[in-house]
């Protein structure tokens, strides 16, 4: 089967939906997400907008992602007694890569991998930095 690159919001929604289906079923990551997120439909749409803004950078201002992912992740880490560690980020990144490889190939898909790797490192470092400030 020939795969295409990520080209539309619908492509990103497919990616995000399939990815979080894996995350929710994964025994190490699942509890963090399943116990924290109450409205999955809204969350998937929010994350689709996040990735759409990140990958395409062409959204109108009123449709651009709004939120503070770092603040949200620091809050979840605190809620789970500071148990998020590099293992969680490694599993998250591997599932992201796996989902991308299953569905897409091309320049934007490769960019989604690079951005996720950088984002994971940024989140990981800042979560631990936030712990020191408590």
mmCIF file of N, CA and C in Angstrom:
data_model
loop_
_atom_site.group_PDB
_atom_site.id
_atom_site.type_symbol
_atom_site.label_atom_id
_atom_site.label_comp_id
_atom_site.label_asym_id
_atom_site.label_seq_id
_atom_site.Cartn_x
_atom_site.Cartn_y
_atom_site.Cartn_z
ATOM 1 N N UNK A 1 0.848 -1.186 0.000
ATOM 2 C CA UNK A 1 0.000 0.000 0.000
ATOM 3 C C UNK A 1 0.889 1.243 0.000
ATOM 4 N N UNK A 2 0.630 2.135 -0.913
ATOM 5 C CA UNK A 2 1.352 3.404 -0.943
ATOM 6 C C UNK A 2 0.759 4.349 0.085
ATOM 7 N N UNK A 3 1.625 4.901 0.896
ATOM 8 C CA UNK A 3 1.180 5.870 1.896
ATOM 9 C C UNK A 3 1.464 7.264 1.369
ATOM 10 N N UNK A 4 0.630 8.183 1.753
ATOM 11 C CA UNK A 4 0.857 9.576 1.385
ATOM 12 C C UNK A 4 1.357 10.334 2.608
ATOM 13 N N UNK A 5 1.706 11.572 2.381
ATOM 14 C CA UNK A 5 2.151 12.429 3.469
ATOM 15 C C UNK A 5 0.931 13.004 4.187
ATOM 16 N N UNK A 6 1.161 13.665 5.285
ATOM 17 C CA UNK A 6 0.121 14.364 6.029
ATOM 18 C C UNK A 6 -0.170 15.660 5.263
ATOM 19 N N UNK A 7 -1.416 15.830 4.833
ATOM 20 C CA UNK A 7 -1.748 16.982 4.006
ATOM 21 C C UNK A 7 -2.917 17.820 4.506
ATOM 22 N N UNK A 8 -3.746 17.261 5.380
ATOM 23 C CA UNK A 8 -4.977 17.945 5.778
ATOM 24 C C UNK A 8 -5.218 17.788 7.275
ATOM 25 N N UNK A 9 -6.161 18.576 7.771
ATOM 26 C CA UNK A 9 -6.586 18.432 9.162
ATOM 27 C C UNK A 9 -7.136 17.023 9.395
ATOM 28 N N UNK A 10 -7.822 16.473 8.423
ATOM 29 C CA UNK A 10 -8.376 15.126 8.546
ATOM 30 C C UNK A 10 -7.263 14.096 8.715
ATOM 31 N N UNK A 11 -6.153 14.286 7.995
ATOM 32 C CA UNK A 11 -4.997 13.403 8.164
ATOM 33 C C UNK A 11 -4.464 13.485 9.590
ATOM 34 N N UNK A 12 -4.368 14.692 10.099
ATOM 35 C CA UNK A 12 -3.851 14.875 11.466
ATOM 36 C C UNK A 12 -4.814 14.267 12.476
ATOM 37 N N UNK A 13 -6.110 14.440 12.267
ATOM 38 C CA UNK A 13 -7.083 13.840 13.182
ATOM 39 C C UNK A 13 -6.952 12.317 13.172
ATOM 40 N N UNK A 14 -6.746 11.731 11.992
ATOM 41 C CA UNK A 14 -6.546 10.282 11.893
ATOM 42 C C UNK A 14 -5.315 9.864 12.681
ATOM 43 N N UNK A 15 -4.233 10.593 12.518
ATOM 44 C CA UNK A 15 -2.992 10.316 13.242
ATOM 45 C C UNK A 15 -3.211 10.412 14.751
ATOM 46 N N UNK A 16 -3.758 11.527 15.204
ATOM 47 C CA UNK A 16 -3.959 11.770 16.638
ATOM 48 C C UNK A 16 -4.905 10.729 17.235
ATOM 49 N N UNK A 17 -5.979 10.415 16.546
ATOM 50 C CA UNK A 17 -6.956 9.436 17.046
ATOM 51 C C UNK A 17 -6.347 8.046 17.178
ATOM 52 N N UNK A 18 -5.621 7.624 16.163
ATOM 53 C CA UNK A 18 -4.986 6.305 16.206
ATOM 54 C C UNK A 18 -3.895 6.246 17.265
ATOM 55 N N UNK A 19 -3.142 7.319 17.369
ATOM 56 C CA UNK A 19 -2.087 7.389 18.375
ATOM 57 C C UNK A 19 -2.665 7.274 19.784
ATOM 58 N N UNK A 20 -3.682 8.044 20.088
ATOM 59 C CA UNK A 20 -4.229 8.023 21.448
ATOM 60 C C UNK A 20 -4.999 6.742 21.742
ATOM 61 N N UNK A 21 -5.454 6.054 20.723
ATOM 62 C CA UNK A 21 -6.040 4.731 20.935
ATOM 63 C C UNK A 21 -4.954 3.787 21.473
ATOM 64 N N UNK A 22 -3.764 3.876 20.910
ATOM 65 C CA UNK A 22 -2.634 3.074 21.387
ATOM 66 C C UNK A 22 -2.220 3.499 22.805
ATOM 67 N N UNK A 23 -2.136 4.802 23.013
ATOM 68 C CA UNK A 23 -1.726 5.322 24.325
ATOM 69 C C UNK A 23 -2.689 4.850 25.402
ATOM 70 N N UNK A 24 -3.971 4.947 25.136
ATOM 71 C CA UNK A 24 -4.963 4.576 26.143
ATOM 72 C C UNK A 24 -4.898 3.100 26.499
ATOM 73 N N UNK A 25 -4.481 2.268 25.546
ATOM 74 C CA UNK A 25 -4.406 0.825 25.778
ATOM 75 C C UNK A 25 -3.061 0.404 26.371
ATOM 76 N N UNK A 26 -2.073 1.266 26.326
ATOM 77 C CA UNK A 26 -0.735 0.932 26.789
ATOM 78 C C UNK A 26 -0.710 0.932 28.323
ATOM 79 N N UNK A 27 -0.183 -0.123 28.912
ATOM 80 C CA UNK A 27 -0.318 -0.297 30.369
ATOM 81 C C UNK A 27 0.446 0.725 31.200
ATOM 82 N N UNK A 28 1.535 1.270 30.687
ATOM 83 C CA UNK A 28 2.309 2.248 31.454
ATOM 84 C C UNK A 28 1.752 3.653 31.294
ATOM 85 N N UNK A 29 1.392 4.029 30.083
ATOM 86 C CA UNK A 29 0.878 5.381 29.814
ATOM 87 C C UNK A 29 -0.626 5.516 30.039
ATOM 88 N N UNK A 30 -1.354 4.471 29.732
ATOM 89 C CA UNK A 30 -2.810 4.527 29.773
ATOM 90 C C UNK A 30 -3.396 5.145 31.027
ATOM 91 N N UNK A 31 -2.955 4.739 32.208
ATOM 92 C CA UNK A 31 -3.548 5.296 33.427
ATOM 93 C C UNK A 31 -3.432 6.828 33.531
ATOM 94 N N UNK A 32 -2.308 7.370 33.115
ATOM 95 C CA UNK A 32 -2.145 8.832 33.170
ATOM 96 C C UNK A 32 -3.217 9.522 32.327
ATOM 97 N N UNK A 33 -3.419 9.022 31.126
ATOM 98 C CA UNK A 33 -4.356 9.656 30.209
ATOM 99 C C UNK A 33 -5.807 9.316 30.548
ATOM 100 N N UNK A 34 -6.059 8.045 30.839
ATOM 101 C CA UNK A 34 -7.439 7.621 31.088
ATOM 102 C C UNK A 34 -8.014 8.210 32.372
ATOM 103 N N UNK A 35 -7.163 8.468 33.366
ATOM 104 C CA UNK A 35 -7.649 9.046 34.612
ATOM 105 C C UNK A 35 -7.709 10.571 34.567
ATOM 106 N N UNK A 36 -7.025 11.179 33.612
ATOM 107 C CA UNK A 36 -6.949 12.634 33.550
ATOM 108 C C UNK A 36 -7.954 13.223 32.566
ATOM 109 N N UNK A 37 -8.067 12.626 31.410
ATOM 110 C CA UNK A 37 -8.907 13.194 30.344
ATOM 111 C C UNK A 37 -10.328 12.676 30.484
ATOM 112 N N UNK A 38 -11.249 13.598 30.607
ATOM 113 C CA UNK A 38 -12.661 13.232 30.798
ATOM 114 C C UNK A 38 -13.453 13.299 29.489
ATOM 115 N N UNK A 39 -13.102 14.218 28.608
ATOM 116 C CA UNK A 39 -13.818 14.399 27.341
ATOM 117 C C UNK A 39 -12.847 14.127 26.192
ATOM 118 N N UNK A 40 -12.803 12.873 25.750
ATOM 119 C CA UNK A 40 -11.836 12.487 24.732
ATOM 120 C C UNK A 40 -12.098 13.152 23.391
ATOM 121 N N UNK A 41 -13.347 13.339 23.041
ATOM 122 C CA UNK A 41 -13.654 13.992 21.759
ATOM 123 C C UNK A 41 -13.062 15.402 21.725
ATOM 124 N N UNK A 42 -13.274 16.155 22.779
ATOM 125 C CA UNK A 42 -12.735 17.514 22.849
ATOM 126 C C UNK A 42 -11.207 17.483 22.878
ATOM 127 N N UNK A 43 -10.646 16.531 23.612
ATOM 128 C CA UNK A 43 -9.186 16.436 23.717
ATOM 129 C C UNK A 43 -8.565 16.111 22.354
ATOM 130 N N UNK A 44 -9.148 15.175 21.625
ATOM 131 C CA UNK A 44 -8.622 14.813 20.306
ATOM 132 C C UNK A 44 -8.715 15.991 19.339
ATOM 133 N N UNK A 45 -9.786 16.736 19.406
ATOM 134 C CA UNK A 45 -9.911 17.919 18.557
ATOM 135 C C UNK A 45 -8.889 18.987 18.941
ATOM 136 N N UNK A 46 -8.675 19.161 20.229
ATOM 137 C CA UNK A 46 -7.696 20.132 20.726
ATOM 138 C C UNK A 46 -6.288 19.761 20.251
ATOM 139 N N UNK A 47 -5.948 18.484 20.360
ATOM 140 C CA UNK A 47 -4.622 18.030 19.937
ATOM 141 C C UNK A 47 -4.476 18.044 18.418
ATOM 142 N N UNK A 48 -5.559 17.825 17.712
ATOM 143 C CA UNK A 48 -5.512 17.949 16.252
ATOM 144 C C UNK A 48 -5.182 19.387 15.880
ATOM 145 N N UNK A 49 -5.796 20.335 16.549
ATOM 146 C CA UNK A 49 -5.485 21.745 16.302
ATOM 147 C C UNK A 49 -4.043 22.057 16.668
ATOM 148 N N UNK A 50 -3.558 21.498 17.779
ATOM 149 C CA UNK A 50 -2.166 21.701 18.174
ATOM 150 C C UNK A 50 -1.227 21.238 17.061
ATOM 151 N N UNK A 51 -1.418 19.994 16.601
ATOM 152 C CA UNK A 51 -0.518 19.456 15.575
ATOM 153 C C UNK A 51 -0.718 20.145 14.223
ATOM 154 N N UNK A 52 -1.926 20.531 13.933
ATOM 155 C CA UNK A 52 -2.179 21.268 12.684
ATOM 156 C C UNK A 52 -1.413 22.590 12.695
ATOM 157 N N UNK A 53 -1.483 23.299 13.801
ATOM 158 C CA UNK A 53 -0.756 24.562 13.937
ATOM 159 C C UNK A 53 0.747 24.315 13.866
ATOM 160 N N UNK A 54 1.213 23.274 14.534
ATOM 161 C CA UNK A 54 2.640 22.971 14.585
ATOM 162 C C UNK A 54 3.192 22.538 13.224
ATOM 163 N N UNK A 55 2.448 21.729 12.500
ATOM 164 C CA UNK A 55 2.957 21.171 11.245
ATOM 165 C C UNK A 55 2.706 22.054 10.026
ATOM 166 N N UNK A 56 1.574 22.725 9.998
ATOM 167 C CA UNK A 56 1.233 23.506 8.811
ATOM 168 C C UNK A 56 1.516 24.996 8.984
ATOM 169 N N UNK A 57 1.431 25.481 10.210
ATOM 170 C CA UNK A 57 1.675 26.894 10.522
ATOM 171 C C UNK A 57 0.931 27.847 9.592
ATOM 172 N N UNK A 58 -0.230 27.439 9.161
ATOM 173 C CA UNK A 58 -0.996 28.263 8.231
ATOM 174 C C UNK A 58 -2.388 28.594 8.746
ATOM 175 N N UNK A 59 -2.654 28.228 9.974
ATOM 176 C CA UNK A 59 -3.996 28.451 10.508
ATOM 177 C C UNK A 59 -4.250 29.931 10.765
ATOM 178 N N UNK A 60 -5.491 30.305 10.609
ATOM 179 C CA UNK A 60 -5.894 31.664 10.974
ATOM 180 C C UNK A 60 -5.747 31.823 12.488
ATOM 181 N N UNK A 61 -5.496 33.030 12.921
ATOM 182 C CA UNK A 61 -5.259 33.282 14.338
ATOM 183 C C UNK A 61 -6.379 32.728 15.219
ATOM 184 N N UNK A 62 -7.624 32.908 14.806
ATOM 185 C CA UNK A 62 -8.738 32.450 15.643
ATOM 186 C C UNK A 62 -8.848 30.924 15.679
ATOM 187 N N UNK A 63 -8.183 30.226 14.753
ATOM 188 C CA UNK A 63 -8.229 28.772 14.725
ATOM 189 C C UNK A 63 -6.941 28.149 15.254
ATOM 190 N N UNK A 64 -6.014 28.969 15.658
ATOM 191 C CA UNK A 64 -4.718 28.506 16.126
ATOM 192 C C UNK A 64 -4.860 27.841 17.494
ATOM 193 N N UNK A 65 -3.958 26.916 17.770
ATOM 194 C CA UNK A 65 -3.949 26.233 19.064
ATOM 195 C C UNK A 65 -3.748 27.241 20.185
ATOM 196 N N UNK A 66 -4.569 27.096 21.194
ATOM 197 C CA UNK A 66 -4.416 27.895 22.401
ATOM 198 C C UNK A 66 -4.350 26.928 23.573
ATOM 199 N N UNK A 67 -3.371 27.123 24.380
ATOM 200 C CA UNK A 67 -3.217 26.252 25.537
ATOM 201 C C UNK A 67 -1.780 26.293 25.995
ATOM 202 N N UNK A 68 -1.546 25.690 27.139
ATOM 203 C CA UNK A 68 -0.204 25.629 27.689
ATOM 204 C C UNK A 68 0.099 24.169 28.007
ATOM 205 N N UNK A 69 0.642 23.435 27.024
ATOM 206 C CA UNK A 69 0.892 22.016 27.251
ATOM 207 C C UNK A 69 1.860 21.754 28.401
ATOM 208 N N UNK A 70 2.842 22.612 28.580
ATOM 209 C CA UNK A 70 3.791 22.411 29.671
ATOM 210 C C UNK A 70 3.080 22.485 31.018
ATOM 211 N N UNK A 71 2.265 23.504 31.190
ATOM 212 C CA UNK A 71 1.518 23.646 32.444
ATOM 213 C C UNK A 71 0.634 22.428 32.690
ATOM 214 N N UNK A 72 -0.018 21.941 31.643
ATOM 215 C CA UNK A 72 -0.896 20.774 31.782
ATOM 216 C C UNK A 72 -0.104 19.539 32.208
ATOM 217 N N UNK A 73 1.074 19.333 31.618
ATOM 218 C CA UNK A 73 1.868 18.158 31.948
ATOM 219 C C UNK A 73 2.489 18.253 33.348
ATOM 220 N N UNK A 74 2.885 19.436 33.751
ATOM 221 C CA UNK A 74 3.397 19.631 35.112
ATOM 222 C C UNK A 74 2.291 19.306 36.120
ATOM 223 N N UNK A 75 1.085 19.741 35.822
ATOM 224 C CA UNK A 75 -0.059 19.481 36.706
ATOM 225 C C UNK A 75 -0.336 17.970 36.815
ATOM 226 N N UNK A 76 -0.284 17.278 35.686
ATOM 227 C CA UNK A 76 -0.515 15.826 35.702
ATOM 228 C C UNK A 76 0.591 15.126 36.485
ATOM 229 N N UNK A 77 1.834 15.547 36.290
ATOM 230 C CA UNK A 77 2.945 14.956 37.035
ATOM 231 C C UNK A 77 2.714 15.122 38.537
ATOM 232 N N UNK A 78 2.276 16.299 38.949
ATOM 233 C CA UNK A 78 2.004 16.547 40.367
ATOM 234 C C UNK A 78 0.843 15.675 40.854
ATOM 235 N N UNK A 79 -0.198 15.578 40.043
ATOM 236 C CA UNK A 79 -1.372 14.768 40.385
ATOM 237 C C UNK A 79 -0.983 13.302 40.603
ATOM 238 N N UNK A 80 0.010 12.832 39.853
ATOM 239 C CA UNK A 80 0.459 11.447 39.973
ATOM 240 C C UNK A 80 1.740 11.326 40.805
ATOM 241 N N UNK A 81 1.886 12.223 41.787
ATOM 242 C CA UNK A 81 2.981 12.181 42.768
ATOM 243 C C UNK A 81 4.370 12.153 42.121
ATOM 244 N N UNK A 82 4.512 12.940 41.071
ATOM 245 C CA UNK A 82 5.808 13.098 40.395
ATOM 246 C C UNK A 82 6.396 11.768 39.922
ATOM 247 N N UNK A 83 5.552 10.969 39.302
ATOM 248 C CA UNK A 83 6.005 9.652 38.842
ATOM 249 C C UNK A 83 6.273 9.597 37.340
ATOM 250 N N UNK A 84 6.069 10.690 36.637
ATOM 251 C CA UNK A 84 6.388 10.701 35.207
ATOM 252 C C UNK A 84 7.903 10.726 35.056
ATOM 253 N N UNK A 85 8.429 9.835 34.224
ATOM 254 C CA UNK A 85 9.876 9.801 34.020
ATOM 255 C C UNK A 85 10.210 9.555 32.547
ATOM 256 N N UNK A 86 11.493 9.353 32.268
ATOM 257 C CA UNK A 86 11.927 9.208 30.885
ATOM 258 C C UNK A 86 11.327 7.981 30.206
ATOM 259 N N UNK A 87 10.991 6.939 30.951
ATOM 260 C CA UNK A 87 10.333 5.769 30.376
ATOM 261 C C UNK A 87 9.017 6.160 29.714
ATOM 262 N N UNK A 88 8.237 6.987 30.387
ATOM 263 C CA UNK A 88 6.947 7.412 29.842
ATOM 264 C C UNK A 88 7.127 8.179 28.528
ATOM 265 N N UNK A 89 8.112 9.063 28.511
ATOM 266 C CA UNK A 89 8.357 9.833 27.289
ATOM 267 C C UNK A 89 8.873 8.938 26.167
ATOM 268 N N UNK A 90 9.665 7.933 26.511
ATOM 269 C CA UNK A 90 10.153 6.993 25.503
ATOM 270 C C UNK A 90 9.025 6.182 24.893
ATOM 271 N N UNK A 91 8.134 5.694 25.722
ATOM 272 C CA UNK A 91 6.981 4.933 25.225
ATOM 273 C C UNK A 91 6.111 5.828 24.359
ATOM 274 N N UNK A 92 5.851 7.046 24.828
ATOM 275 C CA UNK A 92 5.031 8.014 24.084
ATOM 276 C C UNK A 92 5.627 8.253 22.696
ATOM 277 N N UNK A 93 6.922 8.502 22.649
ATOM 278 C CA UNK A 93 7.573 8.791 21.376
ATOM 279 C C UNK A 93 7.570 7.570 20.453
ATOM 280 N N UNK A 94 7.821 6.393 21.001
ATOM 281 C CA UNK A 94 7.789 5.182 20.178
ATOM 282 C C UNK A 94 6.407 4.931 19.591
ATOM 283 N N UNK A 95 5.361 5.156 20.374
ATOM 284 C CA UNK A 95 3.999 4.986 19.858
ATOM 285 C C UNK A 95 3.684 6.020 18.773
ATOM 286 N N UNK A 96 4.176 7.237 18.949
ATOM 287 C CA UNK A 96 3.982 8.300 17.948
ATOM 288 C C UNK A 96 4.641 7.902 16.628
ATOM 289 N N UNK A 97 5.903 7.466 16.710
ATOM 290 C CA UNK A 97 6.628 7.033 15.511
ATOM 291 C C UNK A 97 5.920 5.853 14.850
ATOM 292 N N UNK A 98 5.514 4.888 15.648
ATOM 293 C CA UNK A 98 4.834 3.701 15.126
ATOM 294 C C UNK A 98 3.563 4.095 14.377
ATOM 295 N N UNK A 99 2.782 4.976 14.966
ATOM 296 C CA UNK A 99 1.529 5.399 14.334
ATOM 297 C C UNK A 99 1.805 6.165 13.047
ATOM 298 N N UNK A 100 2.767 7.052 13.079
ATOM 299 C CA UNK A 100 3.143 7.773 11.861
ATOM 300 C C UNK A 100 3.571 6.808 10.762
ATOM 301 N N UNK A 101 4.425 5.855 11.106
ATOM 302 C CA UNK A 101 4.928 4.904 10.109
ATOM 303 C C UNK A 101 3.823 4.022 9.537
ATOM 304 N N UNK A 102 2.821 3.713 10.344
ATOM 305 C CA UNK A 102 1.702 2.900 9.864
ATOM 306 C C UNK A 102 0.832 3.656 8.863
ATOM 307 N N UNK A 103 0.712 4.962 9.045
ATOM 308 C CA UNK A 103 -0.271 5.728 8.278
ATOM 309 C C UNK A 103 0.303 6.613 7.180
ATOM 310 N N UNK A 104 1.505 7.142 7.369
ATOM 311 C CA UNK A 104 2.008 8.184 6.471
ATOM 312 C C UNK A 104 3.481 7.999 6.157
ATOM 313 N N UNK A 105 3.904 8.678 5.103
ATOM 314 C CA UNK A 105 5.318 8.822 4.804
ATOM 315 C C UNK A 105 5.496 10.117 4.030
ATOM 316 N N UNK A 106 6.607 10.767 4.278
ATOM 317 C CA UNK A 106 6.889 12.002 3.563
ATOM 318 C C UNK A 106 7.502 13.047 4.467
ATOM 319 N N UNK A 107 7.692 14.218 3.907
ATOM 320 C CA UNK A 107 8.383 15.308 4.595
ATOM 321 C C UNK A 107 7.643 15.781 5.843
ATOM 322 N N UNK A 108 6.331 15.936 5.755
ATOM 323 C CA UNK A 108 5.569 16.417 6.914
ATOM 324 C C UNK A 108 5.525 15.341 8.004
ATOM 325 N N UNK A 109 5.403 14.082 7.612
ATOM 326 C CA UNK A 109 5.431 12.984 8.586
ATOM 327 C C UNK A 109 6.787 12.955 9.298
ATOM 328 N N UNK A 110 7.856 13.147 8.543
ATOM 329 C CA UNK A 110 9.180 13.196 9.166
ATOM 330 C C UNK A 110 9.297 14.391 10.107
ATOM 331 N N UNK A 111 8.731 15.517 9.713
ATOM 332 C CA UNK A 111 8.737 16.700 10.569
ATOM 333 C C UNK A 111 7.943 16.438 11.856
ATOM 334 N N UNK A 112 6.849 15.705 11.763
ATOM 335 C CA UNK A 112 6.056 15.357 12.950
ATOM 336 C C UNK A 112 6.884 14.526 13.926
ATOM 337 N N UNK A 113 7.764 13.682 13.409
ATOM 338 C CA UNK A 113 8.657 12.899 14.280
ATOM 339 C C UNK A 113 9.668 13.813 14.961
ATOM 340 N N UNK A 114 10.278 14.702 14.187
ATOM 341 C CA UNK A 114 11.272 15.617 14.780
ATOM 342 C C UNK A 114 10.643 16.511 15.835
ATOM 343 N N UNK A 115 9.483 17.058 15.528
ATOM 344 C CA UNK A 115 8.812 17.946 16.484
ATOM 345 C C UNK A 115 8.420 17.200 17.758
ATOM 346 N N UNK A 116 7.961 15.976 17.624
ATOM 347 C CA UNK A 116 7.580 15.189 18.806
ATOM 348 C C UNK A 116 8.806 14.890 19.660
ATOM 349 N N UNK A 117 9.926 14.558 19.025
ATOM 350 C CA UNK A 117 11.154 14.281 19.781
ATOM 351 C C UNK A 117 11.602 15.520 20.553
ATOM 352 N N UNK A 118 11.591 16.674 19.889
ATOM 353 C CA UNK A 118 11.980 17.922 20.555
ATOM 354 C C UNK A 118 10.992 18.266 21.664
ATOM 355 N N UNK A 119 9.710 18.093 21.391
ATOM 356 C CA UNK A 119 8.687 18.406 22.384
ATOM 357 C C UNK A 119 8.827 17.505 23.608
ATOM 358 N N UNK A 120 9.067 16.217 23.382
ATOM 359 C CA UNK A 120 9.236 15.292 24.504
ATOM 360 C C UNK A 120 10.409 15.686 25.386
ATOM 361 N N UNK A 121 11.523 16.049 24.760
ATOM 362 C CA UNK A 121 12.692 16.482 25.522
ATOM 363 C C UNK A 121 12.388 17.745 26.310
ATOM 364 N N UNK A 122 11.730 18.698 25.668
ATOM 365 C CA UNK A 122 11.367 19.951 26.321
ATOM 366 C C UNK A 122 10.456 19.690 27.523
ATOM 367 N N UNK A 123 9.429 18.859 27.336
ATOM 368 C CA UNK A 123 8.489 18.556 28.425
ATOM 369 C C UNK A 123 9.210 17.848 29.571
ATOM 370 N N UNK A 124 9.993 16.850 29.224
ATOM 371 C CA UNK A 124 10.728 16.068 30.216
ATOM 372 C C UNK A 124 11.595 16.982 31.074
ATOM 373 N N UNK A 125 12.384 17.825 30.448
ATOM 374 C CA UNK A 125 13.286 18.717 31.187
ATOM 375 C C UNK A 125 12.501 19.712 32.051
ATOM 376 N N UNK A 126 11.433 20.244 31.524
ATOM 377 C CA UNK A 126 10.678 21.254 32.258
ATOM 378 C C UNK A 126 9.823 20.672 33.377
ATOM 379 N N UNK A 127 9.359 19.458 33.231
ATOM 380 C CA UNK A 127 8.636 18.811 34.334
ATOM 381 C C UNK A 127 9.568 18.653 35.527
ATOM 382 N N UNK A 128 10.786 18.212 35.271
ATOM 383 C CA UNK A 128 11.735 18.024 36.367
ATOM 384 C C UNK A 128 12.190 19.345 36.951
ATOM 385 N N UNK A 129 12.306 20.351 36.130
ATOM 386 C CA UNK A 129 12.644 21.684 36.612
ATOM 387 C C UNK A 129 11.536 22.219 37.522
ATOM 388 N N UNK A 130 10.286 21.984 37.153
ATOM 389 C CA UNK A 130 9.149 22.438 37.953
ATOM 390 C C UNK A 130 9.126 21.770 39.320
ATOM 391 N N UNK A 131 9.580 20.520 39.397
ATOM 392 C CA UNK A 131 9.611 19.815 40.679
ATOM 393 C C UNK A 131 10.541 20.512 41.661
ATOM 394 N N UNK A 132 11.625 21.035 41.183
ATOM 395 C CA UNK A 132 12.602 21.713 42.041
ATOM 396 C C UNK A 132 12.041 23.005 42.627
ATOM 397 N N UNK A 133 11.057 23.581 41.941
ATOM 398 C CA UNK A 133 10.493 24.869 42.376
ATOM 399 C C UNK A 133 9.407 24.703 43.424
ATOM 400 N N UNK A 134 8.973 23.485 43.646
ATOM 401 C CA UNK A 134 7.889 23.263 44.635
ATOM 402 C C UNK A 134 8.391 23.361 46.052
#
